[in-house]
Short mmCIF file of C-alpha atoms in Angstrom, two decimals:
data_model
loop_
_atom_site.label_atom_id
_atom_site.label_comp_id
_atom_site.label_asym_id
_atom_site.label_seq_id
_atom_site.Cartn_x
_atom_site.Cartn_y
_atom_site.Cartn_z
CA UNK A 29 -9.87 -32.06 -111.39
CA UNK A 30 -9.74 -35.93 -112.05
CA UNK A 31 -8.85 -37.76 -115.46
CA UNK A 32 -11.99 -37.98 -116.41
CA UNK A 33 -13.01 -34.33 -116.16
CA UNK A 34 -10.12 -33.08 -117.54
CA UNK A 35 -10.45 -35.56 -120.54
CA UNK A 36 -14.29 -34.35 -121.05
CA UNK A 37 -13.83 -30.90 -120.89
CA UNK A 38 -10.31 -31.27 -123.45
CA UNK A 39 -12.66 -33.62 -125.53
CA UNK A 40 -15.26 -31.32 -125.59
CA UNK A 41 -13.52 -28.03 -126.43
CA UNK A 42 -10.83 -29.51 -129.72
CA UNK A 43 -14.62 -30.94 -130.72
CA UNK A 44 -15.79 -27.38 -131.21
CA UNK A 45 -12.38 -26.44 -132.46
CA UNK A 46 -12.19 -28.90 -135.23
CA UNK A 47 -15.87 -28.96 -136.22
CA UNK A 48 -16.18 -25.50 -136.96
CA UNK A 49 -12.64 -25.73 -138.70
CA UNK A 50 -13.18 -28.44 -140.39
CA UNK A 51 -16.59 -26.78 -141.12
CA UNK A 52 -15.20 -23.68 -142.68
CA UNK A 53 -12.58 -25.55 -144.96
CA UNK A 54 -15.50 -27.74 -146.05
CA UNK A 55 -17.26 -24.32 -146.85
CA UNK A 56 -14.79 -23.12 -148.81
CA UNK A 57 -13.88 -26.28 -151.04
CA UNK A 58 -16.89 -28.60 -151.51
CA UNK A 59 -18.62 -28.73 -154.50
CA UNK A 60 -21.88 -26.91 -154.59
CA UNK A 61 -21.56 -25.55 -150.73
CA UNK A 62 -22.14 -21.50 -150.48
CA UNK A 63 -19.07 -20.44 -149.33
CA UNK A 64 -17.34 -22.12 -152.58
CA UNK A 65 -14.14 -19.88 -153.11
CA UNK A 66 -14.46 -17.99 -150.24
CA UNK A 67 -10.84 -17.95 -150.17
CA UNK A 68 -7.89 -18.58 -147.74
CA UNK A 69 -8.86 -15.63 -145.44
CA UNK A 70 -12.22 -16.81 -144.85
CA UNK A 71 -10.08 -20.23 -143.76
CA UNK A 72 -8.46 -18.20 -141.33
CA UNK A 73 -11.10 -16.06 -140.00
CA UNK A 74 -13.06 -19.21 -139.59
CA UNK A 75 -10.18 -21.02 -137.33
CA UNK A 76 -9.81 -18.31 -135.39
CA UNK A 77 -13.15 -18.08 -134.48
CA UNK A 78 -12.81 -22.15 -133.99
CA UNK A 79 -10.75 -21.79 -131.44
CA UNK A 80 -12.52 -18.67 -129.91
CA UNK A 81 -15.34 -20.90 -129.41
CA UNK A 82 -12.95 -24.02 -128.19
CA UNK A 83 -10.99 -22.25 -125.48
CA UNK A 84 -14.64 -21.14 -123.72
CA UNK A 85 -16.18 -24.21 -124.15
CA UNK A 86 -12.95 -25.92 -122.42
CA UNK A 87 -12.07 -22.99 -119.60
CA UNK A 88 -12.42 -25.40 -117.10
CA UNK A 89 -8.62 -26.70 -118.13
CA UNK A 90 -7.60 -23.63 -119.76
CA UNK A 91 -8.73 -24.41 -123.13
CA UNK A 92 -5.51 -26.19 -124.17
CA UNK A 93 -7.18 -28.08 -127.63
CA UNK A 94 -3.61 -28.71 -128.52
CA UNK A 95 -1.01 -31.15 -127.44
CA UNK A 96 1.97 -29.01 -128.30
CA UNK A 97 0.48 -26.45 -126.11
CA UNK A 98 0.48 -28.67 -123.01
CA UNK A 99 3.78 -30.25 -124.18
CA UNK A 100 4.73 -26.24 -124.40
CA UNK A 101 3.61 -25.77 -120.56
CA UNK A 102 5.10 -29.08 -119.75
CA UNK A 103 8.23 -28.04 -120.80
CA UNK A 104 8.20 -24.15 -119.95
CA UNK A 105 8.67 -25.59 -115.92
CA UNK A 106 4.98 -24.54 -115.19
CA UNK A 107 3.56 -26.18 -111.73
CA UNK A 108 0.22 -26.01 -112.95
CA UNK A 109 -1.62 -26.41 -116.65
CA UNK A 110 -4.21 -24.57 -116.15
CA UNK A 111 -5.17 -23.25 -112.00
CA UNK A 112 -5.86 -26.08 -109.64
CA UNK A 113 -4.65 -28.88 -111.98
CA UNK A 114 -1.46 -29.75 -111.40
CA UNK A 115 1.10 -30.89 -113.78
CA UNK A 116 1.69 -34.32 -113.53
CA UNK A 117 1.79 -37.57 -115.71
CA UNK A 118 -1.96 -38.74 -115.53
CA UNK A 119 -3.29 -34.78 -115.83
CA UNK A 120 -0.68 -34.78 -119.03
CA UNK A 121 -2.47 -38.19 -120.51
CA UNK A 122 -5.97 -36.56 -119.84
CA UNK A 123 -5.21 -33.80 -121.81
CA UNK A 124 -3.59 -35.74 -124.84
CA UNK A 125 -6.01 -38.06 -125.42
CA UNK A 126 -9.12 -36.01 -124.39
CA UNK A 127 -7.56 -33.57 -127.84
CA UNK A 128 -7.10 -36.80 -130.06
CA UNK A 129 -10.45 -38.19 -129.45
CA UNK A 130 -12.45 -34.74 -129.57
CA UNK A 131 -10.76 -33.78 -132.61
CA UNK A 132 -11.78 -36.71 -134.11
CA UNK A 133 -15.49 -36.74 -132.94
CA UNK A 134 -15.25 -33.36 -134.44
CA UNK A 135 -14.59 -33.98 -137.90
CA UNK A 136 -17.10 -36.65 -138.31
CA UNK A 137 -19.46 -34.66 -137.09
CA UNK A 138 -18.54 -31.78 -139.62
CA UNK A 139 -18.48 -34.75 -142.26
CA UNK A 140 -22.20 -35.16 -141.13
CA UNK A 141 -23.34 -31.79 -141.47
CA UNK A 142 -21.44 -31.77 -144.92
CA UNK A 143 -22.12 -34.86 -145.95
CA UNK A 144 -24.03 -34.69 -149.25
CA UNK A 145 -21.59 -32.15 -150.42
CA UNK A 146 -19.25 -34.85 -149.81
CA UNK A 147 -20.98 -36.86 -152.32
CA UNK A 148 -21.25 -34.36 -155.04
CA UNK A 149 -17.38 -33.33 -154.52
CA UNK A 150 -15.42 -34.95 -157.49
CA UNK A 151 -12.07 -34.07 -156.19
CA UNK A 152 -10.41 -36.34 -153.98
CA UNK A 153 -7.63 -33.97 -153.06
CA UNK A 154 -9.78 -31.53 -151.72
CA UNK A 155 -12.17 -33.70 -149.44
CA UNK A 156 -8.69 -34.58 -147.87
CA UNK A 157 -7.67 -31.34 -147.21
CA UNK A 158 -11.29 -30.78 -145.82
CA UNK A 159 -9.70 -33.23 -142.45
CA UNK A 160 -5.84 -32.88 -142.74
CA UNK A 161 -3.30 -30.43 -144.04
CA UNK A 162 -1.02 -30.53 -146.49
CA UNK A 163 1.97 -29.23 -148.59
CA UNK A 164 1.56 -26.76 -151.42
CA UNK A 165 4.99 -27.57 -152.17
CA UNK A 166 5.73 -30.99 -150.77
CA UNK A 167 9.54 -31.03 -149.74
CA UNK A 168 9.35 -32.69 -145.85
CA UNK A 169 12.20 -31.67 -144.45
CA UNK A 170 11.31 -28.15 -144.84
CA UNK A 171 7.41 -28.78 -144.43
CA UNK A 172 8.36 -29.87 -140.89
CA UNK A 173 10.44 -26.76 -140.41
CA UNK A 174 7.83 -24.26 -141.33
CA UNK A 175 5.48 -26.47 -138.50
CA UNK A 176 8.14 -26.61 -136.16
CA UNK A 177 8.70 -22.52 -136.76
CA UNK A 178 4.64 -21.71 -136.95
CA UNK A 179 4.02 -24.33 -133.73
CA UNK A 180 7.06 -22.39 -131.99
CA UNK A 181 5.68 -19.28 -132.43
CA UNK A 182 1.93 -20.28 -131.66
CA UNK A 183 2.64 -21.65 -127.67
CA UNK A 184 5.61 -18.90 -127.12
CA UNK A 185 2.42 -16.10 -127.48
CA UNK A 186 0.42 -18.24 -125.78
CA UNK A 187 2.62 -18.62 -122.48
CA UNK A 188 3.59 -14.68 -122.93
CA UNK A 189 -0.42 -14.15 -122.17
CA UNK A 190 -0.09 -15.23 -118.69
CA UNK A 191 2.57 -12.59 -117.58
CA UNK A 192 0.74 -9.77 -119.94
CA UNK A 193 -2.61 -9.85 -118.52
CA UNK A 194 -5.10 -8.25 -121.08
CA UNK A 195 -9.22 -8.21 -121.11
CA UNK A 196 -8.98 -10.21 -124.49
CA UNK A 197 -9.55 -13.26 -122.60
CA UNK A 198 -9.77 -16.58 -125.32
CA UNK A 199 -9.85 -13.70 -128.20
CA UNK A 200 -6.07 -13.19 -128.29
CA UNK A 201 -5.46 -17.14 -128.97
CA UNK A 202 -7.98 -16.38 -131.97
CA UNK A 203 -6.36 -13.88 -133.31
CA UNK A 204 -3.00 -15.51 -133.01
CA UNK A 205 -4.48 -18.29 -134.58
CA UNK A 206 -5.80 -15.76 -137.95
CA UNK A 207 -2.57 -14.16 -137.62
CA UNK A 208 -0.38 -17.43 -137.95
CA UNK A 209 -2.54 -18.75 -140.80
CA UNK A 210 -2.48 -15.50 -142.84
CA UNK A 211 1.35 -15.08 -142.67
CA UNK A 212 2.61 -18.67 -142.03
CA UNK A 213 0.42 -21.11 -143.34
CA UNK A 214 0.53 -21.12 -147.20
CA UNK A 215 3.35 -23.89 -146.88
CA UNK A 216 1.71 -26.47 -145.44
CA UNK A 217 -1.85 -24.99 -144.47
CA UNK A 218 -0.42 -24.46 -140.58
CA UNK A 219 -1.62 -27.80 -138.86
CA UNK A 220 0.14 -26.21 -135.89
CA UNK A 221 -1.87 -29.20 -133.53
CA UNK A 222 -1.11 -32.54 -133.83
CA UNK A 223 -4.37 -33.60 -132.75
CA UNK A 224 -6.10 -31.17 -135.02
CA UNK A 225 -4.19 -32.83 -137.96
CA UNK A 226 -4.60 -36.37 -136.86
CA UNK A 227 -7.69 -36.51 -135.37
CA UNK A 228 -9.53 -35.46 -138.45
CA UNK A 229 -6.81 -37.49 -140.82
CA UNK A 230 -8.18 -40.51 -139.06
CA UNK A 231 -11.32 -40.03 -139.40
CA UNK A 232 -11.28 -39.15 -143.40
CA UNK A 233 -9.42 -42.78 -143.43
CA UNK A 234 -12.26 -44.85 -140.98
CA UNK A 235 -15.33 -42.54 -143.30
CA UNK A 236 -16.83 -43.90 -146.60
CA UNK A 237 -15.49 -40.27 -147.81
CA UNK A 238 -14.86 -41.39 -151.17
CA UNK A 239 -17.12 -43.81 -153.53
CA UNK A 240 -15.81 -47.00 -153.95
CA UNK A 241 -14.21 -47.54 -157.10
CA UNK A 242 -15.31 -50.04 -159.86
CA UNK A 243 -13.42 -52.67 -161.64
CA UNK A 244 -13.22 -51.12 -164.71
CA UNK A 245 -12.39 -47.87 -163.54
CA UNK A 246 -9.61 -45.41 -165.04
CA UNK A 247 -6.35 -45.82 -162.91
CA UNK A 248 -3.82 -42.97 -162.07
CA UNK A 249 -0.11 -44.17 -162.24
CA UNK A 250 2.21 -44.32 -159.02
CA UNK A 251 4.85 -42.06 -161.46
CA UNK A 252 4.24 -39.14 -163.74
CA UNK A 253 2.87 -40.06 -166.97
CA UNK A 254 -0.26 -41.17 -169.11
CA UNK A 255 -2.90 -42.89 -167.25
CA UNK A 256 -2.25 -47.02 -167.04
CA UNK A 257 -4.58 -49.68 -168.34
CA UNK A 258 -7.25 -51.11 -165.24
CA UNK A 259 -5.23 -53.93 -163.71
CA UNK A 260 -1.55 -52.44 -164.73
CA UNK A 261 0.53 -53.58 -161.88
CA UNK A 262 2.05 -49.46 -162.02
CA UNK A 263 -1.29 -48.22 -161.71
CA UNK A 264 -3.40 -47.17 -158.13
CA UNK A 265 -6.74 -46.79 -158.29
CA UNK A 266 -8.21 -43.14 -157.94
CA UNK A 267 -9.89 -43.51 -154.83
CA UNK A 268 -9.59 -42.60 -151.20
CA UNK A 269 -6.20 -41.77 -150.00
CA UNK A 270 -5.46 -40.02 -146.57
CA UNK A 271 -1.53 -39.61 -147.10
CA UNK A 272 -0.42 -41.32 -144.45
CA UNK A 273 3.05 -40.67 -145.73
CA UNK A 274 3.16 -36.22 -144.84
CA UNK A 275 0.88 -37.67 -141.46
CA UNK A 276 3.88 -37.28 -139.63
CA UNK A 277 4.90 -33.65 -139.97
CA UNK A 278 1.77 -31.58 -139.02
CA UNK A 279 2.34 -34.60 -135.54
CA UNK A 280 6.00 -34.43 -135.02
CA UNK A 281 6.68 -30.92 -136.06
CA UNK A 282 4.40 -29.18 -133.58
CA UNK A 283 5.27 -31.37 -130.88
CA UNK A 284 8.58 -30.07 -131.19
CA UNK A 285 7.89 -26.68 -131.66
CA UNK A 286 5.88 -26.61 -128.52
CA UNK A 287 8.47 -28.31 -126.53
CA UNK A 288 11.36 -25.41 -128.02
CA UNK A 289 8.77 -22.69 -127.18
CA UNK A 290 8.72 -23.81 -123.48
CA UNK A 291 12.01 -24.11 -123.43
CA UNK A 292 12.34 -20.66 -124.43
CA UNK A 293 9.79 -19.31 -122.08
CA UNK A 294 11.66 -20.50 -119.02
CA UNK A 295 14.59 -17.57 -119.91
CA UNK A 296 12.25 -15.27 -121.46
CA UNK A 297 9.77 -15.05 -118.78
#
C-alpha cells in the first residue's frame, strides 16, 4: 500500500474510534443527554466497542488507531505492520499522522452530533474530559507511570495475538480495551493513545466549546481561595481551558509504553 492509502484507511478507522468514544463520554456527562450517569462502565463498554468498530473499518492496515501500537511493532523487530506493508519510515509517517488527523476529525464530529448539549453543559471540566483525559488525582510523575504501565500492557496483548491465533478477530483488542479501562483507568481515565488524547484535546481548543465570557464576569483565582474581583491581576477568567499543561502525559507516556512493550515482545515471543 502507498502513503496515501495507508493514511486514509488509519484516518478513517481512529475517526470511528474516537467518535464513538468521544460519543459515549459525551453520553455519560453532558447535561440533559440520556445516558447522564451512566457510569464509568458504560465508558468502558462504549470504548471497547469504539475500537471494535475502528479495527474493521481500518483492516486494510491492521487496524492500528494508535501510535504507540505501531511504535510497539516498530520496536518489537516486526518486518511488516500489518501483511504486505512493510515497515519502513514513510509507511511509519502514514500511520502517525493518518491517527492524529482522524482522531481529530472524530471528535468534532462527535462535538456535532452533541453539540446543543454542549451548550446547555455548565461545567467546563466536564466538556474537557468529553475530548481529553485527565487525572483524578493530578500528581504527573506518577500519572505518566500509570500510562506508561496501562500503554505497556495494552500493545504487549496486542503483539501476543499474532502468535495465539484465536476466531475473536478485532473483538479481543475490544475487550482488552474494557478490560484496561475497568482495572487501570481510574487514575488518569487510560488515554493509552496519544492520538486519541491529542487529537480530540486539539480540537476542544480550535471549537467554540465554551461561551465566551463577558467583561463583568465572576473570575476564578490561579490559587486556592475566594473568588477575585473582575480585572484582579490573580484572577483567570472561567472559560475554556484545554490543559495544555497534563497534554503531555496521555502523549509521552504511551509512546513509551509501546516502545517497552516491543521491546519486551522480541524475548517473549
Amino acid at each position: 500500500m502507498n502513503f496515501g492509502s495507508i493514511f486514509l484507511s488509519e484516518a478513517l478507522g481512529t475517526g470511528v474510534l474516537v467518535l464513538l468514544g468521544v460519543g459515549v463520554v459525551a453520553n455519560v456527562l453532558l447535561a440533559k443527554s440520556k445516558g447522564l450517569d451512566g457510569g464509568w462502565l458504560l465508558i468502558n463498554v462504549g470504548w471497547g466497542f469504539a475500537v471494535l468498530a475502528g479495527v474493521y473499518v481500518a483492516y486494510k492496515t491492521g487496524g492500528h488507531l494508535n501510535p504507540a501500537v505501531t511504535v510497539g511493532i516498530l520496536f518489537s523487530g516486526a518486518d511488516e505492520f500489518a501483511p504486505g506493508i512493510a515497515v519502513s519510515g514513510s509507511a511509519t509517517l502514514a500511520y502517525l499522522s493518518g491517527q492524529f488527523a482522524g482522531a481529530f476529525l472524530g471528535a468534532t464530529v462527535a462535538y456535532l452530533a452533541y453539540k446543543r448539549h454542549f451548550d446547555a453543559e455548565t461545567d467546563e471540566e466536564k466538556k474537557l474530559a468529553v475530548f481529553a483525559t485527565g487525572p483524578a488525582i493530578r500528581a504527573l510523575r506518577w500519572n505518566f507511570v500509570t500510562e506508561v504501565i496501562g500503554t505497556f500492557t495494552l500493545v504487549l496483548v496486542i503483539l501476543t495475538f499474532g502468535h495465539t491465533p484465536s476466531g475473536l478477530g478485532p473483538a479481543a483488542a475490544a475487550l482488552l480495551v474494557v478490560g484496561i479501562g475497568a482495572s487501570l483507568g481510574g487514575p488518569t481515565g487510560y488515554a493509552i493513545n496519544p492520538a486519541r488524547d491529542l487529537g480530540p484535546r486539539i480540537a476542544h481548543a480550535l471549537l467554540p466549546v465554551s461561551k465566551s465570557v463577558p467583561a463583568d464576569a465572576v473570575l476564578v483565582p490561579v490559587g486556592a481561595g475566594a473568588p477575585a474581583p473582575a480585572g484582579s491581576p490573580d484572577a483567570a477568567p472561567r472559560g475554556k481551558d484545554s490543559d495544555w499543561g497534563y497534554a503531555w502525559v496521555p502523549v509521552l507516556g504511551p509512546l513509551l509504553g509501546g516502545a517497552l512493550a516491543g521491546l519486551a515482545a522480541q524475548f517473549l515471543f
